[in-house]
mmCIF file of N, CA and C in Angstrom:
data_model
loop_
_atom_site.group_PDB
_atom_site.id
_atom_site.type_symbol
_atom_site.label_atom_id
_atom_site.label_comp_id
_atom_site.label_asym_id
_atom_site.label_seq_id
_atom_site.Cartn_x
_atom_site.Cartn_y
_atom_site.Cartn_z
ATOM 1 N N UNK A 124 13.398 4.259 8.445
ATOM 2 C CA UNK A 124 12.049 4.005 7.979
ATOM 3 C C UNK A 124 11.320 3.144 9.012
ATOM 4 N N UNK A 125 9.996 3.528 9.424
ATOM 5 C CA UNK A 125 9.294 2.775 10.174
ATOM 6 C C UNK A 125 9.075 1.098 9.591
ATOM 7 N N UNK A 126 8.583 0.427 10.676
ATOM 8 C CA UNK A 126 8.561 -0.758 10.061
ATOM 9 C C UNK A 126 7.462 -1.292 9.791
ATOM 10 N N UNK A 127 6.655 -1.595 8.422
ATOM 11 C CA UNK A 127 5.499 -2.056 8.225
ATOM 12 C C UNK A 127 4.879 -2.833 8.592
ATOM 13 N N UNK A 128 3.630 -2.583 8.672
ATOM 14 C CA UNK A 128 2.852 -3.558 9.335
ATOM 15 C C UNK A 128 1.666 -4.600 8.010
ATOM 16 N N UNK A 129 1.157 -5.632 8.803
ATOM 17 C CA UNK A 129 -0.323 -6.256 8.266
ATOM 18 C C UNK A 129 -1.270 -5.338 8.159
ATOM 19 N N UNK A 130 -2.341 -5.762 6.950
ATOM 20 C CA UNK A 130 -3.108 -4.968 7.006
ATOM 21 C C UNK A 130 -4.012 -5.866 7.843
ATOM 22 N N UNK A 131 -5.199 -4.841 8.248
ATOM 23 C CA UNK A 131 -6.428 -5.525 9.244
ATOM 24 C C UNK A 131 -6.933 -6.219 8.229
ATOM 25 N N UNK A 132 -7.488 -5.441 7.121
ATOM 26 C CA UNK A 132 -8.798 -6.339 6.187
ATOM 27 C C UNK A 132 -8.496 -6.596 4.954
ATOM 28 N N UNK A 133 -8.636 -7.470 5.043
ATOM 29 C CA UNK A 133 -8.685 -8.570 3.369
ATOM 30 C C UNK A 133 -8.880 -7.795 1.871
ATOM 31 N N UNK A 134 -8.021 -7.778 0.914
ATOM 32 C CA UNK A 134 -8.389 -6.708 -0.094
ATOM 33 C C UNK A 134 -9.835 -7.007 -0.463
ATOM 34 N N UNK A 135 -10.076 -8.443 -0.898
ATOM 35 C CA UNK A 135 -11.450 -8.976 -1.440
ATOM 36 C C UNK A 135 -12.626 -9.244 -0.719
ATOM 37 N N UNK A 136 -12.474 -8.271 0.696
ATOM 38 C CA UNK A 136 -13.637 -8.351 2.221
ATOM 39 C C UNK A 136 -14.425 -7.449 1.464
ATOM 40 N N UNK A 137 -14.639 -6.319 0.394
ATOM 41 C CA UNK A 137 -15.050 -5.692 0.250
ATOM 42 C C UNK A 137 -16.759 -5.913 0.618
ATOM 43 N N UNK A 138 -17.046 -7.121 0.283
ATOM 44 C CA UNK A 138 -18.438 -7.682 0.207
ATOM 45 C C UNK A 138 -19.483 -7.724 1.588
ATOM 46 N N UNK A 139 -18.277 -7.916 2.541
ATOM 47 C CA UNK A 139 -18.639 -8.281 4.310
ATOM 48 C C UNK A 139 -19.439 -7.018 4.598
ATOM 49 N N UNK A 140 -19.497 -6.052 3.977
ATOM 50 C CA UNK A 140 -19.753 -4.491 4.775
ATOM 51 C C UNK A 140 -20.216 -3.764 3.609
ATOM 52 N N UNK A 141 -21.900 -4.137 3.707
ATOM 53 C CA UNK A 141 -22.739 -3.060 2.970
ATOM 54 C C UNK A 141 -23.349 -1.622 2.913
ATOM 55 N N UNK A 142 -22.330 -0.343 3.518
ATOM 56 C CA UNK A 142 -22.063 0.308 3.939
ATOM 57 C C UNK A 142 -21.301 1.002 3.210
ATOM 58 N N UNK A 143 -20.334 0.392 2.347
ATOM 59 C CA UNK A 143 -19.488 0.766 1.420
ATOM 60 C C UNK A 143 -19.714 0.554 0.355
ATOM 61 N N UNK A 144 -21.434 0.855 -0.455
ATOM 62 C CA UNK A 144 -21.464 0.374 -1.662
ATOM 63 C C UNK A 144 -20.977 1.530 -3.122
ATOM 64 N N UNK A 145 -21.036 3.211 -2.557
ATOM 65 C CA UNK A 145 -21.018 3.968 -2.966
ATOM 66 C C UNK A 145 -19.215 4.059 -3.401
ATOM 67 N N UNK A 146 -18.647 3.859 -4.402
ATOM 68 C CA UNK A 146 -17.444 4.171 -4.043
ATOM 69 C C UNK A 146 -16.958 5.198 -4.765
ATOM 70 N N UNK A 147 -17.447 6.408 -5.254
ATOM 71 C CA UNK A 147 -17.301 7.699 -5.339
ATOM 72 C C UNK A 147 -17.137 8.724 -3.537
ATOM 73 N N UNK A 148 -18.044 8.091 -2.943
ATOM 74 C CA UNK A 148 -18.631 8.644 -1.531
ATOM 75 C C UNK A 148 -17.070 8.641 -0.941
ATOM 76 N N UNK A 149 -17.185 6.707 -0.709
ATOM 77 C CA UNK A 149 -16.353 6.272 0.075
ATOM 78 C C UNK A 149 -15.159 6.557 -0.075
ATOM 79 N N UNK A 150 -14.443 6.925 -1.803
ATOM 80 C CA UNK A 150 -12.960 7.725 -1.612
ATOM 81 C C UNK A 150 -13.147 8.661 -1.565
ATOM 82 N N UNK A 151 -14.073 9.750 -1.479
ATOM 83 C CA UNK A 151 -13.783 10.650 -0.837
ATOM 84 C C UNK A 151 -13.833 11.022 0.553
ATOM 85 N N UNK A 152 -14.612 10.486 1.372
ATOM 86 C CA UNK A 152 -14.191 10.088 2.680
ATOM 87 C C UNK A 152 -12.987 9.545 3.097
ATOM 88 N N UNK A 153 -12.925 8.802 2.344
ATOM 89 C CA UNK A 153 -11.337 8.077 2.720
ATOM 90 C C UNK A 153 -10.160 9.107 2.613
ATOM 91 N N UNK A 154 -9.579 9.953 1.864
ATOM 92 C CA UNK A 154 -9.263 10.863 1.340
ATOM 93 C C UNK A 154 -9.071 12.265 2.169
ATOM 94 N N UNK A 155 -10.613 12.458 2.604
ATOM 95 C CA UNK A 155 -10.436 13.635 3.099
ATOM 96 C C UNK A 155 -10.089 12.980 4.900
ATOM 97 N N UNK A 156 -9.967 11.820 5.108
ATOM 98 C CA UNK A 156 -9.528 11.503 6.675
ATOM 99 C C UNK A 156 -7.622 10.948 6.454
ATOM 100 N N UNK A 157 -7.615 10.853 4.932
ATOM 101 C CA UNK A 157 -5.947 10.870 5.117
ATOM 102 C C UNK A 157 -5.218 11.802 5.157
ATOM 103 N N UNK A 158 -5.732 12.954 4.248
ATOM 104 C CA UNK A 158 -4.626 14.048 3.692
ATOM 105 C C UNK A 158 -5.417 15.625 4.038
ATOM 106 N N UNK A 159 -7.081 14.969 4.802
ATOM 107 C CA UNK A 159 -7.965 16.474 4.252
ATOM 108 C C UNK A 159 -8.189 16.822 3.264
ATOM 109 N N UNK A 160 -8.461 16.299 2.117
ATOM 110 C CA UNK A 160 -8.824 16.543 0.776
ATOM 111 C C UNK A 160 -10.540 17.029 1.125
ATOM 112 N N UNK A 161 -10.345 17.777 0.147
ATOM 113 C CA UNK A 161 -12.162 18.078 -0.108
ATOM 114 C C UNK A 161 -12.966 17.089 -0.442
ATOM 115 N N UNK A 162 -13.814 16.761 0.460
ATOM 116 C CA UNK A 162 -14.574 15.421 0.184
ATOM 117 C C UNK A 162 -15.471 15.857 -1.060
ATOM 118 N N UNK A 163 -15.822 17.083 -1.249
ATOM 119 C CA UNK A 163 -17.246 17.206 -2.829
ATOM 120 C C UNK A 163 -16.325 17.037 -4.076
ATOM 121 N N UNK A 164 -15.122 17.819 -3.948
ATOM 122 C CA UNK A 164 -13.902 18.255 -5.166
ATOM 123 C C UNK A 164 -13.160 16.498 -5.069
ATOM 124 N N UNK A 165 -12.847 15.841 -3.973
ATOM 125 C CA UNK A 165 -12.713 14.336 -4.667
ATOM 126 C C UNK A 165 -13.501 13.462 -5.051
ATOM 127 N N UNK A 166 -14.566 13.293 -4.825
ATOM 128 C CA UNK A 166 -15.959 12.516 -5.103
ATOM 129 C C UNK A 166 -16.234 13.390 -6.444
ATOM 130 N N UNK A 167 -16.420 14.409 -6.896
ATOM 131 C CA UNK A 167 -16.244 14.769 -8.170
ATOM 132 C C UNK A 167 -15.512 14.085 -9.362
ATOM 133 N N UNK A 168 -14.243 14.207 -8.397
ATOM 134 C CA UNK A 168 -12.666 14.173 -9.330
ATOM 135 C C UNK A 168 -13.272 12.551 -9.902
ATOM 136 N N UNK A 169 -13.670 11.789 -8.844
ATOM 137 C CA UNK A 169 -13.376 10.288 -8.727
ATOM 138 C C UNK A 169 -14.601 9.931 -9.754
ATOM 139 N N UNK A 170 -16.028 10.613 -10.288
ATOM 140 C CA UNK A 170 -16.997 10.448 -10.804
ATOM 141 C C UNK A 170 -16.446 10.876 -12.496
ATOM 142 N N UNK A 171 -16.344 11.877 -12.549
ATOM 143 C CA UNK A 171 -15.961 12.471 -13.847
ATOM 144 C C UNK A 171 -14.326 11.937 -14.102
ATOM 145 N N UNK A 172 -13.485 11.166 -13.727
ATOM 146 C CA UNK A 172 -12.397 10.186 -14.192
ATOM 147 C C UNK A 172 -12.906 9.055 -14.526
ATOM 148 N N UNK A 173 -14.213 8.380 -13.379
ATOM 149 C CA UNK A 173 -14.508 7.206 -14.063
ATOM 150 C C UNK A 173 -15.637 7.087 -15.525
ATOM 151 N N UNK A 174 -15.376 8.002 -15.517
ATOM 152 C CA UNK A 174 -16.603 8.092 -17.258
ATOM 153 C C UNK A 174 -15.846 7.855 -18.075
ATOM 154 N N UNK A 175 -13.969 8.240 -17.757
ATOM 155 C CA UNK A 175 -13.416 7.469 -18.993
ATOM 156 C C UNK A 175 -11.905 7.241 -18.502
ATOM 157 N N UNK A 176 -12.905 5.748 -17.276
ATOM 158 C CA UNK A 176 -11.870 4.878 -16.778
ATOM 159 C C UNK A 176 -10.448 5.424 -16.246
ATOM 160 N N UNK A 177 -10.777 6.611 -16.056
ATOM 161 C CA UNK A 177 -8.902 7.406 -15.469
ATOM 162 C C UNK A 177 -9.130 7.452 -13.918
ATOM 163 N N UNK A 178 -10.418 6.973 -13.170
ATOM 164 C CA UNK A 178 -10.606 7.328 -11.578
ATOM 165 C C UNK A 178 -9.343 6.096 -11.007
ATOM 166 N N UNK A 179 -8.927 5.333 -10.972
ATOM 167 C CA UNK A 179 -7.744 4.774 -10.786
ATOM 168 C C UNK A 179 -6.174 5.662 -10.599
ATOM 169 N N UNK A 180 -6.588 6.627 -10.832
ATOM 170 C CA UNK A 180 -5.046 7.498 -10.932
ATOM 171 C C UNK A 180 -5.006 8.258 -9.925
ATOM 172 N N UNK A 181 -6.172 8.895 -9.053
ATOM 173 C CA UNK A 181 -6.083 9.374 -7.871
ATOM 174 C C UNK A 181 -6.062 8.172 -6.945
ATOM 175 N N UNK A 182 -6.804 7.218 -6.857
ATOM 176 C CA UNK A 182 -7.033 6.421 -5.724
ATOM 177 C C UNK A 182 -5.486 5.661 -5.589
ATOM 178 N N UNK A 183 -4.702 5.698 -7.208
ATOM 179 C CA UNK A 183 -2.872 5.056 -6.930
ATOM 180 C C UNK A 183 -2.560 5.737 -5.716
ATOM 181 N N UNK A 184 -2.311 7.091 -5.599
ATOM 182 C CA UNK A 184 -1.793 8.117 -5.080
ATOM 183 C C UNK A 184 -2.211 8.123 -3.955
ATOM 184 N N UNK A 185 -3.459 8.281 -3.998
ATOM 185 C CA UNK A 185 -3.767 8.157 -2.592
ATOM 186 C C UNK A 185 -3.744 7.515 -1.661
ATOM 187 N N UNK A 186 -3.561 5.920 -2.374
ATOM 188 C CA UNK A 186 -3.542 4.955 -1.681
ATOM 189 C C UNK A 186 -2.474 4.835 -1.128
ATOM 190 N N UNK A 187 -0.915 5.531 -1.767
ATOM 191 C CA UNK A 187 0.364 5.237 -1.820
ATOM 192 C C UNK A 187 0.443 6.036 -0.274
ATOM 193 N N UNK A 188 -0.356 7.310 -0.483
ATOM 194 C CA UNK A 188 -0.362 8.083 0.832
ATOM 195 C C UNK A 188 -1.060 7.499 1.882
ATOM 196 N N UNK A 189 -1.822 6.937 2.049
ATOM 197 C CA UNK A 189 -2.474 6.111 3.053
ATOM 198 C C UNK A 189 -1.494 4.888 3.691
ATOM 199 N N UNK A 190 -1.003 4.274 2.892
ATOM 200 C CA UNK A 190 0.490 3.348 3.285
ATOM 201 C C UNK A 190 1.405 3.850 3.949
ATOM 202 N N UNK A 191 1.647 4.737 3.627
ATOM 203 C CA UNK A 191 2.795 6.232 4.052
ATOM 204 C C UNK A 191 2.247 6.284 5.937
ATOM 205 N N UNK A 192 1.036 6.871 5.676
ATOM 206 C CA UNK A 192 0.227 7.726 7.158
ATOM 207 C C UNK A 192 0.375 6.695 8.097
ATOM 208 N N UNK A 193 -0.011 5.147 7.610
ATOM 209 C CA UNK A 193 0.107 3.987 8.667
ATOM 210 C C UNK A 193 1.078 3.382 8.779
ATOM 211 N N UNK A 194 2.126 3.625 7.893
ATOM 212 C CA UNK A 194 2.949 2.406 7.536
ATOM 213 C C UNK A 194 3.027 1.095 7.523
ATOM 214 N N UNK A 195 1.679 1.028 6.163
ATOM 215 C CA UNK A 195 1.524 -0.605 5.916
ATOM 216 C C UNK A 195 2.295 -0.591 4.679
ATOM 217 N N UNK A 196 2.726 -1.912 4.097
ATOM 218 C CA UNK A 196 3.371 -2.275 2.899
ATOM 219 C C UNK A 196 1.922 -2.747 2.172
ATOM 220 N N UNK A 197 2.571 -2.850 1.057
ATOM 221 C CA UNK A 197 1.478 -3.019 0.075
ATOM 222 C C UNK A 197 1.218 -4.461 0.142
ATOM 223 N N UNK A 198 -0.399 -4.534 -0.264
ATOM 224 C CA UNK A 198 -0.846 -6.102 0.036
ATOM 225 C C UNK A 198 -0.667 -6.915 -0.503
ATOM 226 N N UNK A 199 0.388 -8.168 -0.030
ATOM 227 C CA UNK A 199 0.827 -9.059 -0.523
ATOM 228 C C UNK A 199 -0.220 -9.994 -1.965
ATOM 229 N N UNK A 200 -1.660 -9.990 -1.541
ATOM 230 C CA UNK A 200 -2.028 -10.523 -2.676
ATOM 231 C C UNK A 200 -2.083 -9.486 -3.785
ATOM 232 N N UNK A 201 -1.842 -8.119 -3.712
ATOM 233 C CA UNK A 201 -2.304 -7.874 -4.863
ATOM 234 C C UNK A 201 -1.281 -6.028 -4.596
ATOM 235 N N UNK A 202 -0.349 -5.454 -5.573
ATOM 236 C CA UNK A 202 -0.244 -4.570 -5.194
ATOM 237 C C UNK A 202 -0.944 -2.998 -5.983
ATOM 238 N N UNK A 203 -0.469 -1.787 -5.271
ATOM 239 C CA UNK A 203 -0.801 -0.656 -5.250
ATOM 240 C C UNK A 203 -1.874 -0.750 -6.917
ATOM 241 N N UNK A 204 -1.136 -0.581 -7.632
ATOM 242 C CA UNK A 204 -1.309 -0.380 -8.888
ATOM 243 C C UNK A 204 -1.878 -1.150 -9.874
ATOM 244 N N UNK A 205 -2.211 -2.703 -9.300
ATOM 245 C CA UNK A 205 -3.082 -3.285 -10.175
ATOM 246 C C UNK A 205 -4.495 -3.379 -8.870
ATOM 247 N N UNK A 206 -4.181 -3.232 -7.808
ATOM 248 C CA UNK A 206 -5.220 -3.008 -6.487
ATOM 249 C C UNK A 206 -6.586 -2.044 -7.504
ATOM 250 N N UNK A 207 -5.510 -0.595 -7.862
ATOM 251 C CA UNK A 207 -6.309 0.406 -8.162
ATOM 252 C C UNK A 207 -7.227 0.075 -9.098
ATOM 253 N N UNK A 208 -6.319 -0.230 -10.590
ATOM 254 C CA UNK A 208 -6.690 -0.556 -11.735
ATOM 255 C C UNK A 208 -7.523 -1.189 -12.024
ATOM 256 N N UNK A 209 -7.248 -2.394 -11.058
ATOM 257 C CA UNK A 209 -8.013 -3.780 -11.718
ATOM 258 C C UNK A 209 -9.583 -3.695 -10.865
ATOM 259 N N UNK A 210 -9.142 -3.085 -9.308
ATOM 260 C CA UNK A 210 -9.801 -3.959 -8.452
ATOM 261 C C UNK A 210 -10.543 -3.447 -7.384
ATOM 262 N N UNK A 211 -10.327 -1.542 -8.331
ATOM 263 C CA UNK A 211 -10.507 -0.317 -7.619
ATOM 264 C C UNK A 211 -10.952 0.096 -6.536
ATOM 265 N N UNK A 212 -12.854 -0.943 -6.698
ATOM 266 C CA UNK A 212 -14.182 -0.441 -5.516
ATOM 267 C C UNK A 212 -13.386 -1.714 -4.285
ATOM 268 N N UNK A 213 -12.723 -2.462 -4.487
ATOM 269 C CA UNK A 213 -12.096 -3.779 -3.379
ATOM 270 C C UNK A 213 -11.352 -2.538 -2.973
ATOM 271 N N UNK A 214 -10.669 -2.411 -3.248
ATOM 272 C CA UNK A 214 -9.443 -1.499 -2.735
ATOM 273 C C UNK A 214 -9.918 -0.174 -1.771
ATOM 274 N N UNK A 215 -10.815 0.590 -2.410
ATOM 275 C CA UNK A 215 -11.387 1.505 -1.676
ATOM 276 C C UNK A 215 -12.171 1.248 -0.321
ATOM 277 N N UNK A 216 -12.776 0.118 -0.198
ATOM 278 C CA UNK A 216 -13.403 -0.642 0.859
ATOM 279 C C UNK A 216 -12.731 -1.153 1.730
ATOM 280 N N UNK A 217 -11.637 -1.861 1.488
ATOM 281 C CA UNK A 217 -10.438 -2.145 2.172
ATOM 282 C C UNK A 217 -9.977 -0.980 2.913
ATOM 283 N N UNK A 218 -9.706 0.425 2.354
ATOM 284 C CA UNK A 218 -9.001 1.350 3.142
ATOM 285 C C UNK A 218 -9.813 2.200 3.875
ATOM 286 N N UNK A 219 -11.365 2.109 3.403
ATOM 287 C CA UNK A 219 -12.058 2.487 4.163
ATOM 288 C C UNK A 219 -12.316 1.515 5.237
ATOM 289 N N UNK A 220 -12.344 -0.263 5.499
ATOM 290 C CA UNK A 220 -12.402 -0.208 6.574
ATOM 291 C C UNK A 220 -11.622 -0.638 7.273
ATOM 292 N N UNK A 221 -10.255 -0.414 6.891
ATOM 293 C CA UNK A 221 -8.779 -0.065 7.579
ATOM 294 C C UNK A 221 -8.932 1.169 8.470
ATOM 295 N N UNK A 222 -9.688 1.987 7.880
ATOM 296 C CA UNK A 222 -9.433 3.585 8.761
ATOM 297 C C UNK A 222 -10.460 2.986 9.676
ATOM 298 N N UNK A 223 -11.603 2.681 9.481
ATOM 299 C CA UNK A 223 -12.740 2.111 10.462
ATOM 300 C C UNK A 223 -12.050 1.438 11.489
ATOM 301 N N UNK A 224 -11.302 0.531 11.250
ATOM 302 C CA UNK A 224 -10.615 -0.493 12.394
ATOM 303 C C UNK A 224 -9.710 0.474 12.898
ATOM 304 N N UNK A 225 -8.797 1.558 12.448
ATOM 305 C CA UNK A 225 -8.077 2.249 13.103
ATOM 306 C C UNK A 225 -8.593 3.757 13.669
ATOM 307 N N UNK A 226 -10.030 3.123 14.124
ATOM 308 C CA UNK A 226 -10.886 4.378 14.993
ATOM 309 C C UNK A 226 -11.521 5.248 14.700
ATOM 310 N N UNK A 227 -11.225 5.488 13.067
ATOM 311 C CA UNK A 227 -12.497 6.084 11.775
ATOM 312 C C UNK A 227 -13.345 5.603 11.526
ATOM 313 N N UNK A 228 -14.803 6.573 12.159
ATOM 314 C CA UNK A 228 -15.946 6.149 11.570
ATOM 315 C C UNK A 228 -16.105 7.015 10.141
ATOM 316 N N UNK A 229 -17.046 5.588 9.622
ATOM 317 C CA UNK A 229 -17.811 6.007 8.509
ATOM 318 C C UNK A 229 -18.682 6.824 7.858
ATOM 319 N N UNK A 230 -18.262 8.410 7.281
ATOM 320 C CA UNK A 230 -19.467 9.645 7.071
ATOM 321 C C UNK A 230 -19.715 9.066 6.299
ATOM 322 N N UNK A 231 -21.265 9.489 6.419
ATOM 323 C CA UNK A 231 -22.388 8.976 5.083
ATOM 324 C C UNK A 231 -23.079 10.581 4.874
ATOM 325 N N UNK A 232 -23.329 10.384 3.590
ATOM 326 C CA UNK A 232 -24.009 11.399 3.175
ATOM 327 C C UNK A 232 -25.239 11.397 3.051
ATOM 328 N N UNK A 233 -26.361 12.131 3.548
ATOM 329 C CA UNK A 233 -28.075 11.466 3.198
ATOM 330 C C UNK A 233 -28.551 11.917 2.259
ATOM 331 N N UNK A 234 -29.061 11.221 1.391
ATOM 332 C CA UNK A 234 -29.835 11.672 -0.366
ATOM 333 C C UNK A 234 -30.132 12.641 0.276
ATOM 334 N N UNK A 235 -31.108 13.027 0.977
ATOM 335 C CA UNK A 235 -31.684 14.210 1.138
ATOM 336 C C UNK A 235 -30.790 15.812 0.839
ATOM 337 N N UNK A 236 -29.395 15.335 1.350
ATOM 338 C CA UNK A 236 -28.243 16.315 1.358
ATOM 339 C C UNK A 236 -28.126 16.705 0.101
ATOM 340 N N UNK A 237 -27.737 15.626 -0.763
ATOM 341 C CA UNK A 237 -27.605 15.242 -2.368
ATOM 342 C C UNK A 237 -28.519 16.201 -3.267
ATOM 343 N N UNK A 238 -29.557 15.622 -2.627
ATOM 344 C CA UNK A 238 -31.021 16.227 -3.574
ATOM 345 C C UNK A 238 -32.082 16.613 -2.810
ATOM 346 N N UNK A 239 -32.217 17.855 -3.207
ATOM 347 C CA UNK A 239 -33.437 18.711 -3.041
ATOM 348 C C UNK A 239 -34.811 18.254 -3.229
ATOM 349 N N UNK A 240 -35.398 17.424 -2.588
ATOM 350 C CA UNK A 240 -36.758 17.198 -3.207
ATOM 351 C C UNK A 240 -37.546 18.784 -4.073
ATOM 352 N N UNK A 241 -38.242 18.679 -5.275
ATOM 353 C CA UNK A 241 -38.528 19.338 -6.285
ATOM 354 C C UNK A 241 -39.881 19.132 -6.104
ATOM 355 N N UNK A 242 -40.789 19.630 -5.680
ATOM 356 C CA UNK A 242 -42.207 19.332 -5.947
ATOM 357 C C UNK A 242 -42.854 19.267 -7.375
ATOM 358 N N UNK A 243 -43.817 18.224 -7.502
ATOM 359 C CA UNK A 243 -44.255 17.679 -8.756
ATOM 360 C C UNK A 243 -45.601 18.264 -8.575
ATOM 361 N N UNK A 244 -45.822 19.511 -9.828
ATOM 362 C CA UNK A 244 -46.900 19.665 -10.103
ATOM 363 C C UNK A 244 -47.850 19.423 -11.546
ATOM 364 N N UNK A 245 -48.859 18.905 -11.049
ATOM 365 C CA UNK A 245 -49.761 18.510 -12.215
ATOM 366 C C UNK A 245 -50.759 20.046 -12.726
ATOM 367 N N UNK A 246 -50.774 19.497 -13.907
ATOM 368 C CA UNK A 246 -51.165 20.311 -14.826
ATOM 369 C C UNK A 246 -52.598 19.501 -15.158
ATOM 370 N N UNK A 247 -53.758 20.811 -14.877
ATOM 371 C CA UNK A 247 -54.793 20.019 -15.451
ATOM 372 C C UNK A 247 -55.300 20.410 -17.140
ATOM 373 N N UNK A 248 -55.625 19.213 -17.754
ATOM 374 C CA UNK A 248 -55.992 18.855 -19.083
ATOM 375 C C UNK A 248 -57.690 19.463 -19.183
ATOM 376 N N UNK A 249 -58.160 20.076 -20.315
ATOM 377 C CA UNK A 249 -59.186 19.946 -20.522
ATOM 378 C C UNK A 249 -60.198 19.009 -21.005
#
């Protein structure tokens, strides 16, 4: 077994880097730069779990796989599974900017992508 390393960033840095406020976005970015996951089909997964609090059960897993890819051990203040649970959007920020420090930049998605502007038409009243 390889031998684990430190992580770069602080579980509770989440705050330092406003960039990562989206954290539907951000695990799926994260995600699709560990394993290639579908970034729309996990940002889905991760939206419609958290409506009833189950989005914690992919990000365990994934996270477990992200430890795996670098071979970090789990973070001494806090591990895998209460990371997810408790402390989820910290956790996701953390591994997003773990991949950042390890030469992954950050995709962003632009509203515009998101949403179609709809033109607003008025109706005139007599």
């Amino acid at each position: 077994m390889a031998e684990e390393n430190d992580w770069d960033v602080r579980l509770f840095s989440c705050t330092d880097d406003s960039r990562t406020c989206c954290s539907a976005c951000l695990f799926a970015n994260n995600v699709e730069k560990i394993d290639a996951s579908n970034w729309w089909g996990m940002c889905c997964a991760y939206c419609c779990l958290g409506n009833v609090y189950l989005c914690w059960i992919p990000q365990y897993f994934k996270r477990e796989k992200f430890r795996q890819k670098y071979h970090l051990g789990e973070d001494p203040s806090c591990g895998d599974l209460p990371a997810t649970l408790f402390c989820g959007p910290c956790a996701i920020c953390q591994e997003a900017r773990e991949l950042e420090s390890r030469g992954n930049s950050l995709k962003f998605i632009s509203t515009k992508t998101l949403f179609q502007h709809v033109p607003c038409v008025a109706l005139e009243t007599e």
